[in-house]
Short mmCIF file of C-alpha atoms and ligand atoms in Angstrom, two decimals:
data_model
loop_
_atom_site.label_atom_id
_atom_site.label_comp_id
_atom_site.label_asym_id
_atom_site.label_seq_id
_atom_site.Cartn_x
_atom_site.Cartn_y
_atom_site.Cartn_z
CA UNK A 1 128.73 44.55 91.37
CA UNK A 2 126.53 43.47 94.11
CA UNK A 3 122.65 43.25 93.65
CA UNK A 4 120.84 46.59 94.23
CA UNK A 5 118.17 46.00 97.39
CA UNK A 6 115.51 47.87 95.02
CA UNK A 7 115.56 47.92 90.98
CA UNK A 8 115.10 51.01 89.76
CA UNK A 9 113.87 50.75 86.10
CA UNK A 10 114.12 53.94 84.44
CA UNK A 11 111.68 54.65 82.51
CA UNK A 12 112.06 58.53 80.81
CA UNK A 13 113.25 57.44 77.43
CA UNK A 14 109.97 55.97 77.04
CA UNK A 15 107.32 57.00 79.36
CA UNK A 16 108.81 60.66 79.52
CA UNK A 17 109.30 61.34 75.86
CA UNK A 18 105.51 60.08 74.97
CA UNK A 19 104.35 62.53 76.40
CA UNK A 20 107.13 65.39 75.60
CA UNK A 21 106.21 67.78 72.33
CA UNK A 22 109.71 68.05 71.32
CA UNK A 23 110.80 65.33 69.42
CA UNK A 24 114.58 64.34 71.00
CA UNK A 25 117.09 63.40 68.08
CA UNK A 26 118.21 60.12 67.98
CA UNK A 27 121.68 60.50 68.46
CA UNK A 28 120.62 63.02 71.77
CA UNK A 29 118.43 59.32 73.02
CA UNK A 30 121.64 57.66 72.76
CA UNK A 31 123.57 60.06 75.00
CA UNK A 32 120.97 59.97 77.60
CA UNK A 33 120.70 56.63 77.58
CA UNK A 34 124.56 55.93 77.84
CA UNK A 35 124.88 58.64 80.64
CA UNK A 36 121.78 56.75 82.22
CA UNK A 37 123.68 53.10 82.11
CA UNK A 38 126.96 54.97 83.53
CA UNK A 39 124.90 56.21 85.91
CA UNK A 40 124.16 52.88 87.46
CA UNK A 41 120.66 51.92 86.12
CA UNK A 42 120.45 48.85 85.61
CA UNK A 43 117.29 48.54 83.49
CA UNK A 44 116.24 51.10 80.85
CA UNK A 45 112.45 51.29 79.18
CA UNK A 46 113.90 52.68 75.62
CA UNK A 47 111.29 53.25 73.30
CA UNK A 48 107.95 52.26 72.54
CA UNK A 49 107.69 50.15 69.61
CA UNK A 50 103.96 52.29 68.42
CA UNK A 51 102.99 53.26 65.23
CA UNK A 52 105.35 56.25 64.27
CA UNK A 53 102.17 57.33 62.68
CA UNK A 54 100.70 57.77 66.14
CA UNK A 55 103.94 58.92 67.86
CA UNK A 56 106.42 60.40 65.68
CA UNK A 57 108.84 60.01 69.05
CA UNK A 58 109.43 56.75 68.90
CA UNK A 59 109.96 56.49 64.85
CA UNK A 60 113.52 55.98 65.40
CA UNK A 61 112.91 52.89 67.98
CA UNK A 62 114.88 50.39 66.35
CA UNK A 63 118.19 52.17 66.31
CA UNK A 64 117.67 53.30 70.08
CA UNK A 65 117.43 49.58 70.96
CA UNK A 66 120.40 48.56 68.78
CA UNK A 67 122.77 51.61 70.78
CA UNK A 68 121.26 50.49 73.92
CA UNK A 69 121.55 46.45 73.51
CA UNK A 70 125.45 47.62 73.50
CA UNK A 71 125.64 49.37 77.14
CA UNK A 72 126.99 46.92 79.40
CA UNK A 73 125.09 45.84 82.46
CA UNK A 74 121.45 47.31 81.33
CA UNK A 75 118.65 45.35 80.54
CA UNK A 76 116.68 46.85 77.56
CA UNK A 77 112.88 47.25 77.66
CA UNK A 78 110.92 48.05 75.49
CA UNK A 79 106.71 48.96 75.43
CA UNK A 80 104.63 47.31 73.15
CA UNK A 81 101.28 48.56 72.28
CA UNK A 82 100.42 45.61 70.50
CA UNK A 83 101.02 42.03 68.63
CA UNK A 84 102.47 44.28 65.58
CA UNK A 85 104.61 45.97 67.98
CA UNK A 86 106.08 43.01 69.85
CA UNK A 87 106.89 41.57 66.22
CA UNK A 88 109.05 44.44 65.89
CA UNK A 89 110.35 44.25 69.23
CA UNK A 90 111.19 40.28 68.49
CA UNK A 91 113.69 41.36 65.33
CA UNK A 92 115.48 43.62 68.52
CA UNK A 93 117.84 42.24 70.66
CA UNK A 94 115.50 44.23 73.35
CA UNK A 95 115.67 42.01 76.76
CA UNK A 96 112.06 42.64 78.11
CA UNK A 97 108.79 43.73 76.01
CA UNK A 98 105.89 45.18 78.32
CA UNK A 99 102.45 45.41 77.05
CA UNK A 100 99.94 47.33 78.61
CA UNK A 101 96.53 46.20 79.64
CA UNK A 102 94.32 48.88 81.44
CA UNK A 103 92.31 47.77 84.29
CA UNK A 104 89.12 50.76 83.27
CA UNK A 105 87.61 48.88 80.14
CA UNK A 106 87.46 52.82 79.00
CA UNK A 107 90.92 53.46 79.35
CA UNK A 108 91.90 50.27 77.46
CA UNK A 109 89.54 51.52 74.21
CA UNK A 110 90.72 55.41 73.84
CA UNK A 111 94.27 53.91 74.81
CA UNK A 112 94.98 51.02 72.66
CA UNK A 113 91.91 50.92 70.95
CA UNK A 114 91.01 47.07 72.48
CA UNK A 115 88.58 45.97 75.12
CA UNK A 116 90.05 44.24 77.83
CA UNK A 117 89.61 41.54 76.48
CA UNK A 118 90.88 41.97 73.11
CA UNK A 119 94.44 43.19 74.62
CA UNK A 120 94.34 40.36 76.93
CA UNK A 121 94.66 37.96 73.80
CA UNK A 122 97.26 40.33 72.36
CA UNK A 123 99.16 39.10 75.14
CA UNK A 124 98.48 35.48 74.17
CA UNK A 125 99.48 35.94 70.76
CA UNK A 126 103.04 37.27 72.01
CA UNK A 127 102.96 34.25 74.34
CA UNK A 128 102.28 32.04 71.56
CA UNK A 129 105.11 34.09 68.99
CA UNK A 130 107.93 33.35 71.49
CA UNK A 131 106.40 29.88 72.17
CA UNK A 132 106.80 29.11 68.10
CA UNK A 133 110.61 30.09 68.47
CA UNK A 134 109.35 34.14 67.01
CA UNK A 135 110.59 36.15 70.25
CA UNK A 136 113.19 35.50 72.75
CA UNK A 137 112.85 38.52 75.12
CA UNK A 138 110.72 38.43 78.42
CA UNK A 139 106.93 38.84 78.56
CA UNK A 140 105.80 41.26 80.93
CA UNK A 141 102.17 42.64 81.66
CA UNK A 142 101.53 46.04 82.86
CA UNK A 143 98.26 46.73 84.45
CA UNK A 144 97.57 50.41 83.93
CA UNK A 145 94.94 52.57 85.42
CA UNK A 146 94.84 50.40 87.93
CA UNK A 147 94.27 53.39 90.87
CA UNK A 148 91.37 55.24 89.24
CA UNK A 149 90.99 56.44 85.50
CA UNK A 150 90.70 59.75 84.34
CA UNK A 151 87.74 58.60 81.65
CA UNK A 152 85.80 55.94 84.13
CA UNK A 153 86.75 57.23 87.33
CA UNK A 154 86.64 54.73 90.14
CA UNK A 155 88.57 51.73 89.53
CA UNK A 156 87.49 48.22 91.43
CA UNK A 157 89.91 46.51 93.07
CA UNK A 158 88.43 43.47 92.02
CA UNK A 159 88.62 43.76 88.43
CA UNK A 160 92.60 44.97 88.87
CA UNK A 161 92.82 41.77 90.33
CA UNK A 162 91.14 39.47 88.10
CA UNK A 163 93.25 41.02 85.31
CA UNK A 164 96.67 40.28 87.35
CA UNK A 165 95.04 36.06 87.59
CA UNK A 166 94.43 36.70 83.75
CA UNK A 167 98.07 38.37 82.44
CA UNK A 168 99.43 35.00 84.61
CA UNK A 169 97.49 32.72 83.17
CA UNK A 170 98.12 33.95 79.60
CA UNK A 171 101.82 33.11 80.03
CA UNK A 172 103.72 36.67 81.30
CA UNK A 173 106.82 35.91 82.47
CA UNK A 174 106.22 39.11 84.98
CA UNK A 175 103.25 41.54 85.92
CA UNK A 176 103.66 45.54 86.97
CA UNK A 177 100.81 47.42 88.10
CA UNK A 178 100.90 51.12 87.16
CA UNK A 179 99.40 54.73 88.28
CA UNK A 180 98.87 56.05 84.55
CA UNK A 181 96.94 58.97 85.90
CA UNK A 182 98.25 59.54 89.43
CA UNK A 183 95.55 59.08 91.51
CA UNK A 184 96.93 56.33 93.38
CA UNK A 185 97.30 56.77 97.31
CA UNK A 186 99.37 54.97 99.74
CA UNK A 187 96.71 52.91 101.09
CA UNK A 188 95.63 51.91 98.45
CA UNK A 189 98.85 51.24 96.64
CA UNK A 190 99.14 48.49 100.41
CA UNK A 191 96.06 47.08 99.62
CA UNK A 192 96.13 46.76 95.90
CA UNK A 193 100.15 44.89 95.74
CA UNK A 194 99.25 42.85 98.73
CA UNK A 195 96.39 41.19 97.28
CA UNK A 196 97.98 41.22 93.89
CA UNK A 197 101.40 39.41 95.27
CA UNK A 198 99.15 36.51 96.50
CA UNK A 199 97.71 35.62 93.48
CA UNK A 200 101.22 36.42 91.17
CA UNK A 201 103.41 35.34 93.90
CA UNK A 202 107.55 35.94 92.36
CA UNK A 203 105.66 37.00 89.11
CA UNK A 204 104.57 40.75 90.54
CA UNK A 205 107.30 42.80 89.60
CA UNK A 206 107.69 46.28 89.37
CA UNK A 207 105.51 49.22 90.70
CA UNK A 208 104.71 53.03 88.59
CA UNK A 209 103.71 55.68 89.70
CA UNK A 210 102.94 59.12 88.99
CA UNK A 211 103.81 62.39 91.29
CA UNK A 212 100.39 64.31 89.14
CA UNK A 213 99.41 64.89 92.78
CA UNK A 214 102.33 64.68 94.80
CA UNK A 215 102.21 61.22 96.15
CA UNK A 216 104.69 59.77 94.19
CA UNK A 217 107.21 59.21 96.57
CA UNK A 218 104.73 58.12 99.39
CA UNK A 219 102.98 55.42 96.95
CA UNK A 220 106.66 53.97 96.60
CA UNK A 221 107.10 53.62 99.84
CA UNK A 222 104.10 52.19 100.44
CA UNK A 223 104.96 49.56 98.17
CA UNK A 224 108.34 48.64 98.78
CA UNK A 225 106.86 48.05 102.71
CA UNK A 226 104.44 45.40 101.03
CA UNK A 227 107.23 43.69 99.46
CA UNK A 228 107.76 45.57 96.30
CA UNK A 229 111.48 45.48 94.69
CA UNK A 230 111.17 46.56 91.27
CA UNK A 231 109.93 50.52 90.93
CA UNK A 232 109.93 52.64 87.82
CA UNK A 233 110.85 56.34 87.80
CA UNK A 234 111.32 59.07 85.22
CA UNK A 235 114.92 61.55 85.32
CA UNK A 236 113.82 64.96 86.27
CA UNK A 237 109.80 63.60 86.25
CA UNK A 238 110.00 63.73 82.35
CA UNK A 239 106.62 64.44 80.92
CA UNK A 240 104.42 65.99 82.88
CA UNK A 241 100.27 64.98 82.30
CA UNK A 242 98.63 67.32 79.56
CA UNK A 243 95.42 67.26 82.03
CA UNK A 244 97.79 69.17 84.87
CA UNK A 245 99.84 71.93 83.73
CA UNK A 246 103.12 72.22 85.48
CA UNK A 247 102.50 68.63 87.16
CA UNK A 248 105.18 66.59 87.68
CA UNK A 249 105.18 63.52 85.47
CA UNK A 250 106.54 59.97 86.54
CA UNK A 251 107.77 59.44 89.56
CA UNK A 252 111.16 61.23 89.50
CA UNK A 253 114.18 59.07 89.83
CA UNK A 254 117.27 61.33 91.53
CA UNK A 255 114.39 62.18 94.49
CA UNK A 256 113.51 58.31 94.56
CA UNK A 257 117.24 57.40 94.93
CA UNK A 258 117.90 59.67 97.29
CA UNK A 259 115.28 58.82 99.46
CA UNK A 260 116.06 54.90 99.00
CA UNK A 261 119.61 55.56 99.46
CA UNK A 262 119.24 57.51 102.33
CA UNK A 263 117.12 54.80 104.25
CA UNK A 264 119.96 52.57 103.46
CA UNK A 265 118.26 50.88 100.93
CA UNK A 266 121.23 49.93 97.62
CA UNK A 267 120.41 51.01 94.29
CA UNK A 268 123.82 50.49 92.68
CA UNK A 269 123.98 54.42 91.42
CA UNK A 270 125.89 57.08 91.79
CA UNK A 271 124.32 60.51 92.61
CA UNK A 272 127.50 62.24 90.79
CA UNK A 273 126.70 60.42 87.39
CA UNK A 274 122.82 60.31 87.53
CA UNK A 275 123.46 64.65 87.43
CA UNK A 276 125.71 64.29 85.18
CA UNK A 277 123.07 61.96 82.90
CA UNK A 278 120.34 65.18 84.04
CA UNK A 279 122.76 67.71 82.44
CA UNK A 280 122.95 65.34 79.04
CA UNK A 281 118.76 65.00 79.31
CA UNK A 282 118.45 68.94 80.04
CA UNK A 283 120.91 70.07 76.58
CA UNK A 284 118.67 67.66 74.62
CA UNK A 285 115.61 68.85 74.96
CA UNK A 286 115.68 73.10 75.70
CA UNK A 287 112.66 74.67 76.77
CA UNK A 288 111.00 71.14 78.33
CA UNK A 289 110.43 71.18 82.24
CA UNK A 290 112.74 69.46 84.46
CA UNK A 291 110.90 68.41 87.99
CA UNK A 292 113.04 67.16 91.12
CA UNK A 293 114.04 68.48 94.11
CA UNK A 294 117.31 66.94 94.86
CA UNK A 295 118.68 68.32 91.53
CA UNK A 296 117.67 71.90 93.40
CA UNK A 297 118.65 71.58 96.85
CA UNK A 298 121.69 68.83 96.82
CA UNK A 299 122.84 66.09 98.87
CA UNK A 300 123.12 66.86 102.41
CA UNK A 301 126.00 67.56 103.88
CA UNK A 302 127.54 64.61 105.23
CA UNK A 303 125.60 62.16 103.29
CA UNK A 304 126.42 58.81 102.87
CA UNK A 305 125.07 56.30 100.00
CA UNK A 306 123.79 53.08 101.16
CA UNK A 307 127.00 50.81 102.05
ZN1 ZN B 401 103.56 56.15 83.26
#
Protein backbone atom coordinates (compact mmCIF):
# COMPACT_ATOMS: atom_id res chain seq x y z
CA UNK A 1 0.00 0.00 0.00
CA UNK A 2 1.35 3.24 -1.09
CA UNK A 3 1.12 6.41 1.19
CA UNK A 4 -2.22 8.30 0.87
CA UNK A 5 -1.31 12.16 -0.46
CA UNK A 6 -3.82 13.36 2.46
CA UNK A 7 -4.59 11.37 5.88
CA UNK A 8 -7.89 11.20 6.52
CA UNK A 9 -8.41 10.51 10.29
CA UNK A 10 -11.81 9.51 10.94
CA UNK A 11 -13.09 10.72 13.61
CA UNK A 12 -17.16 9.59 14.09
CA UNK A 13 -16.60 6.91 16.64
CA UNK A 14 -15.54 9.58 18.83
CA UNK A 15 -16.36 13.03 17.89
CA UNK A 16 -19.78 11.82 16.30
CA UNK A 17 -21.06 9.64 19.06
CA UNK A 18 -20.35 12.51 21.88
CA UNK A 19 -22.59 14.23 20.70
CA UNK A 20 -25.28 11.43 19.49
CA UNK A 21 -28.30 10.68 22.23
CA UNK A 22 -28.42 7.13 21.38
CA UNK A 23 -26.00 5.24 23.05
CA UNK A 24 -24.39 2.68 20.11
CA UNK A 25 -23.77 -0.93 21.62
CA UNK A 26 -20.47 -1.98 21.84
CA UNK A 27 -20.44 -4.79 19.71
CA UNK A 28 -22.41 -2.24 16.86
CA UNK A 29 -18.75 0.25 17.59
CA UNK A 30 -16.87 -2.69 16.62
CA UNK A 31 -18.64 -3.29 13.30
CA UNK A 32 -18.32 0.24 12.33
CA UNK A 33 -15.08 0.45 13.15
CA UNK A 34 -13.99 -2.81 11.25
CA UNK A 35 -16.11 -1.72 8.13
CA UNK A 36 -14.25 1.75 8.64
CA UNK A 37 -10.52 0.00 8.58
CA UNK A 38 -11.80 -2.18 5.43
CA UNK A 39 -12.76 0.79 4.11
CA UNK A 40 -9.29 2.16 3.81
CA UNK A 41 -8.92 4.58 6.81
CA UNK A 42 -6.03 4.50 7.98
CA UNK A 43 -6.41 6.24 11.35
CA UNK A 44 -9.49 5.90 13.59
CA UNK A 45 -10.33 8.41 16.77
CA UNK A 46 -12.20 5.43 18.86
CA UNK A 47 -13.43 6.61 21.97
CA UNK A 48 -12.91 9.16 24.41
CA UNK A 49 -11.40 7.95 27.47
CA UNK A 50 -14.06 10.66 29.81
CA UNK A 51 -15.68 9.97 32.81
CA UNK A 52 -18.56 7.46 31.90
CA UNK A 53 -20.20 9.49 34.55
CA UNK A 54 -20.14 12.45 32.19
CA UNK A 55 -20.65 10.44 28.95
CA UNK A 56 -22.27 7.24 29.34
CA UNK A 57 -21.04 6.74 25.39
CA UNK A 58 -17.83 6.13 25.91
CA UNK A 59 -18.26 3.71 29.17
CA UNK A 60 -17.33 0.85 27.12
CA UNK A 61 -13.89 2.61 25.83
CA UNK A 62 -11.55 0.08 26.81
CA UNK A 63 -12.99 -2.82 24.91
CA UNK A 64 -13.46 -0.54 21.69
CA UNK A 65 -9.69 0.07 21.81
CA UNK A 66 -8.81 -3.59 22.48
CA UNK A 67 -11.21 -4.68 19.01
CA UNK A 68 -9.68 -1.84 17.28
CA UNK A 69 -5.77 -2.33 18.32
CA UNK A 70 -6.56 -5.74 16.24
CA UNK A 71 -7.60 -4.14 12.67
CA UNK A 72 -4.66 -4.25 10.60
CA UNK A 73 -3.22 -1.11 9.09
CA UNK A 74 -5.20 1.54 11.48
CA UNK A 75 -3.69 3.60 13.89
CA UNK A 76 -5.88 3.89 17.07
CA UNK A 77 -6.61 7.27 18.70
CA UNK A 78 -7.98 7.95 21.32
CA UNK A 79 -9.27 11.62 23.18
CA UNK A 80 -8.26 12.33 26.46
CA UNK A 81 -9.96 14.85 28.54
CA UNK A 82 -7.47 14.72 31.08
CA UNK A 83 -4.25 13.27 33.13
CA UNK A 84 -6.88 10.55 34.59
CA UNK A 85 -7.89 9.84 31.17
CA UNK A 86 -4.51 9.43 29.48
CA UNK A 87 -3.69 6.97 32.50
CA UNK A 88 -6.36 4.93 31.17
CA UNK A 89 -5.44 5.40 27.73
CA UNK A 90 -1.61 4.28 28.78
CA UNK A 91 -3.01 0.58 30.09
CA UNK A 92 -4.48 0.57 26.04
CA UNK A 93 -2.52 -0.48 23.38
CA UNK A 94 -4.19 2.89 21.77
CA UNK A 95 -1.39 4.37 19.22
CA UNK A 96 -2.09 8.18 19.65
CA UNK A 97 -3.85 10.04 22.77
CA UNK A 98 -5.12 13.71 21.87
CA UNK A 99 -5.90 16.11 24.54
CA UNK A 100 -7.72 19.07 24.00
CA UNK A 101 -6.75 22.55 24.97
CA UNK A 102 -9.25 25.36 23.92
CA UNK A 103 -7.83 28.50 22.66
CA UNK A 104 -11.25 30.81 24.43
CA UNK A 105 -10.12 30.62 28.21
CA UNK A 106 -14.19 30.22 28.46
CA UNK A 107 -14.43 27.36 26.38
CA UNK A 108 -11.56 25.58 28.19
CA UNK A 109 -13.59 26.07 31.84
CA UNK A 110 -17.36 24.89 30.80
CA UNK A 111 -15.39 22.24 28.60
CA UNK A 112 -12.88 20.56 30.69
CA UNK A 113 -13.38 22.43 33.64
CA UNK A 114 -9.42 23.93 33.53
CA UNK A 115 -8.09 27.32 32.65
CA UNK A 116 -5.76 27.34 29.98
CA UNK A 117 -3.41 27.05 31.90
CA UNK A 118 -4.32 24.31 34.10
CA UNK A 119 -4.91 21.93 30.87
CA UNK A 120 -1.73 23.12 29.51
CA UNK A 121 0.08 21.31 32.54
CA UNK A 122 -2.26 18.36 32.05
CA UNK A 123 -0.37 18.02 29.02
CA UNK A 124 2.93 18.13 30.92
CA UNK A 125 1.95 15.61 33.27
CA UNK A 126 1.21 13.11 30.25
CA UNK A 127 4.58 14.28 28.90
CA UNK A 128 6.18 13.52 32.06
CA UNK A 129 3.97 9.81 32.50
CA UNK A 130 5.41 8.55 29.17
CA UNK A 131 8.79 10.19 30.02
CA UNK A 132 8.84 7.87 33.47
CA UNK A 133 8.30 4.72 31.16
CA UNK A 134 3.96 5.14 32.17
CA UNK A 135 2.69 5.63 28.40
CA UNK A 136 4.02 4.56 25.16
CA UNK A 137 1.47 6.02 22.68
CA UNK A 138 1.96 9.48 20.87
CA UNK A 139 1.23 12.87 22.46
CA UNK A 140 -0.81 15.02 20.48
CA UNK A 141 -2.37 18.56 21.29
CA UNK A 142 -5.54 19.72 19.87
CA UNK A 143 -6.24 23.35 19.92
CA UNK A 144 -10.00 23.73 19.94
CA UNK A 145 -12.09 26.77 19.47
CA UNK A 146 -9.51 28.05 17.80
CA UNK A 147 -11.96 29.98 14.95
CA UNK A 148 -14.33 31.75 17.34
CA UNK A 149 -16.23 30.28 20.48
CA UNK A 150 -19.70 30.01 20.94
CA UNK A 151 -19.34 31.29 24.88
CA UNK A 152 -16.47 34.17 24.21
CA UNK A 153 -17.06 34.89 20.76
CA UNK A 154 -14.11 36.33 18.91
CA UNK A 155 -11.11 34.33 19.14
CA UNK A 156 -7.42 36.16 18.73
CA UNK A 157 -5.22 34.83 16.53
CA UNK A 158 -2.58 35.60 18.76
CA UNK A 159 -3.50 33.70 21.68
CA UNK A 160 -4.23 30.43 19.17
CA UNK A 161 -0.81 30.93 18.47
CA UNK A 162 0.87 31.31 21.65
CA UNK A 163 -0.95 28.12 22.72
CA UNK A 164 0.46 26.11 19.51
CA UNK A 165 4.49 27.63 20.93
CA UNK A 166 3.10 26.31 24.38
CA UNK A 167 1.57 22.50 23.44
CA UNK A 168 5.38 22.34 21.62
CA UNK A 169 7.18 23.32 24.24
CA UNK A 170 5.39 21.06 26.75
CA UNK A 171 6.63 18.02 24.80
CA UNK A 172 3.55 16.99 22.08
CA UNK A 173 4.80 14.83 19.77
CA UNK A 174 2.06 16.59 17.25
CA UNK A 175 -0.42 19.66 17.35
CA UNK A 176 -4.10 19.83 15.45
CA UNK A 177 -6.00 22.89 15.44
CA UNK A 178 -9.80 22.38 15.45
CA UNK A 179 -13.26 24.26 14.46
CA UNK A 180 -15.28 22.93 17.64
CA UNK A 181 -18.07 25.29 16.80
CA UNK A 182 -17.87 25.84 13.04
CA UNK A 183 -17.29 29.22 12.63
CA UNK A 184 -14.13 28.89 10.94
CA UNK A 185 -13.81 30.46 7.30
CA UNK A 186 -11.41 29.81 4.61
CA UNK A 187 -9.40 32.78 5.13
CA UNK A 188 -9.00 32.44 8.11
CA UNK A 189 -8.38 28.75 8.27
CA UNK A 190 -4.97 30.29 5.47
CA UNK A 191 -4.02 32.60 7.89
CA UNK A 192 -4.38 30.74 11.11
CA UNK A 193 -2.20 27.13 9.73
CA UNK A 194 0.26 29.35 8.01
CA UNK A 195 1.35 31.15 10.94
CA UNK A 196 0.85 28.12 13.09
CA UNK A 197 3.19 25.78 10.66
CA UNK A 198 6.05 28.33 11.26
CA UNK A 199 6.23 28.13 14.71
CA UNK A 200 5.35 23.94 14.87
CA UNK A 201 7.12 23.33 11.71
CA UNK A 202 6.63 18.96 10.95
CA UNK A 203 4.83 19.06 14.41
CA UNK A 204 1.32 20.73 12.93
CA UNK A 205 -0.61 17.90 12.02
CA UNK A 206 -4.01 17.47 11.32
CA UNK A 207 -6.86 20.04 10.62
CA UNK A 208 -11.04 19.75 12.03
CA UNK A 209 -13.53 21.17 11.01
CA UNK A 210 -17.10 21.52 11.28
CA UNK A 211 -19.80 21.90 8.23
CA UNK A 212 -22.39 23.87 11.30
CA UNK A 213 -22.39 26.48 8.52
CA UNK A 214 -21.54 24.90 5.45
CA UNK A 215 -17.93 25.64 5.07
CA UNK A 216 -16.63 22.51 5.87
CA UNK A 217 -15.41 21.45 2.74
CA UNK A 218 -14.06 24.97 1.72
CA UNK A 219 -12.02 25.31 5.20
CA UNK A 220 -10.33 21.91 4.05
CA UNK A 221 -9.35 23.09 1.14
CA UNK A 222 -8.12 25.99 2.34
CA UNK A 223 -5.88 24.13 4.42
CA UNK A 224 -4.56 21.45 2.47
CA UNK A 225 -3.40 24.65 -0.07
CA UNK A 226 -1.34 25.93 3.05
CA UNK A 227 0.31 22.73 3.43
CA UNK A 228 -2.06 20.75 5.50
CA UNK A 229 -1.91 16.72 5.14
CA UNK A 230 -3.62 15.34 8.00
CA UNK A 231 -7.68 16.29 8.06
CA UNK A 232 -10.32 14.80 10.29
CA UNK A 233 -13.86 14.01 9.12
CA UNK A 234 -16.95 12.36 10.55
CA UNK A 235 -19.03 9.27 8.25
CA UNK A 236 -22.30 10.72 7.27
CA UNK A 237 -21.35 14.22 9.47
CA UNK A 238 -22.16 12.16 12.68
CA UNK A 239 -23.43 14.44 15.37
CA UNK A 240 -24.80 17.32 14.42
CA UNK A 241 -24.30 20.67 17.08
CA UNK A 242 -27.25 20.80 19.73
CA UNK A 243 -27.03 24.80 19.14
CA UNK A 244 -28.16 24.11 15.20
CA UNK A 245 -30.89 21.79 14.64
CA UNK A 246 -30.55 19.76 11.53
CA UNK A 247 -26.78 21.09 11.11
CA UNK A 248 -24.44 18.98 9.82
CA UNK A 249 -21.84 17.89 12.33
CA UNK A 250 -18.04 17.19 11.50
CA UNK A 251 -16.86 17.57 8.43
CA UNK A 252 -18.31 14.58 6.52
CA UNK A 253 -15.85 12.09 5.25
CA UNK A 254 -17.47 10.21 1.86
CA UNK A 255 -18.02 14.17 0.52
CA UNK A 256 -14.31 14.95 1.67
CA UNK A 257 -13.00 11.86 -0.24
CA UNK A 258 -14.73 12.43 -3.03
CA UNK A 259 -13.75 15.77 -3.47
CA UNK A 260 -9.93 14.84 -2.65
CA UNK A 261 -10.16 11.96 -4.86
CA UNK A 262 -11.58 13.68 -7.54
CA UNK A 263 -8.78 16.44 -7.63
CA UNK A 264 -6.47 13.57 -7.84
CA UNK A 265 -5.43 13.82 -4.52
CA UNK A 266 -4.83 9.62 -2.90
CA UNK A 267 -6.57 8.73 0.12
CA UNK A 268 -6.04 4.97 0.00
CA UNK A 269 -10.09 4.24 0.19
CA UNK A 270 -12.46 2.76 -1.57
CA UNK A 271 -15.81 4.56 -2.23
CA UNK A 272 -17.54 0.90 -2.54
CA UNK A 273 -16.45 -0.04 1.13
CA UNK A 274 -16.68 3.42 2.87
CA UNK A 275 -20.88 2.84 1.77
CA UNK A 276 -20.73 -0.23 2.70
CA UNK A 277 -19.11 0.98 6.38
CA UNK A 278 -22.31 3.94 6.04
CA UNK A 279 -24.85 1.07 5.75
CA UNK A 280 -23.13 -0.76 9.06
CA UNK A 281 -23.14 3.04 10.88
CA UNK A 282 -26.89 3.68 9.59
CA UNK A 283 -28.40 -0.13 11.16
CA UNK A 284 -26.61 0.87 14.40
CA UNK A 285 -27.99 3.72 15.32
CA UNK A 286 -32.01 4.04 13.78
CA UNK A 287 -33.64 7.21 13.97
CA UNK A 288 -30.05 9.40 14.13
CA UNK A 289 -29.43 11.78 11.05
CA UNK A 290 -27.13 10.82 8.41
CA UNK A 291 -25.64 14.13 6.47
CA UNK A 292 -23.64 13.76 3.03
CA UNK A 293 -24.30 14.33 -0.28
CA UNK A 294 -22.34 11.82 -2.16
CA UNK A 295 -24.18 9.03 -0.23
CA UNK A 296 -27.44 10.84 -2.08
CA UNK A 297 -26.41 11.64 -5.44
CA UNK A 298 -23.43 8.94 -6.29
CA UNK A 299 -20.28 8.91 -8.04
CA UNK A 300 -20.36 10.38 -11.35
CA UNK A 301 -20.51 8.57 -14.12
CA UNK A 302 -17.23 7.86 -15.40
CA UNK A 303 -15.36 8.60 -12.33
CA UNK A 304 -12.08 7.66 -11.67
CA UNK A 305 -10.28 7.44 -8.06
CA UNK A 306 -7.03 9.10 -7.78
CA UNK A 307 -4.35 6.70 -9.61
ZN1 LIG B 1 -15.17 18.20 16.50
Amino acid sequence: MSDPDILISEVGPRDGLQNTKIFMPTEAKKRWISALAAAGLREIEVCSFVNPKLIAQFSDADEVVAHAVTLPNVAVVALVPNFKGAERAAKTAARKISLPISASEAHSVSNVRKTIDEQVAELSRIVELRRAGGATFEINGGISTAFGCTIQGEVKQADVLRLVERVVAAGADSVSIADTVGYANPKQVREVFAAARRIAGAKLDAAHFHNTRGLGLANCLAAIEVGVRSLDSSMAGLGGCPYAPGASGNVITEDLVFMLESMGLKTGIDFAKLLDARRVLEDALPGAEFHGHLAKAGLPKGFKEAA
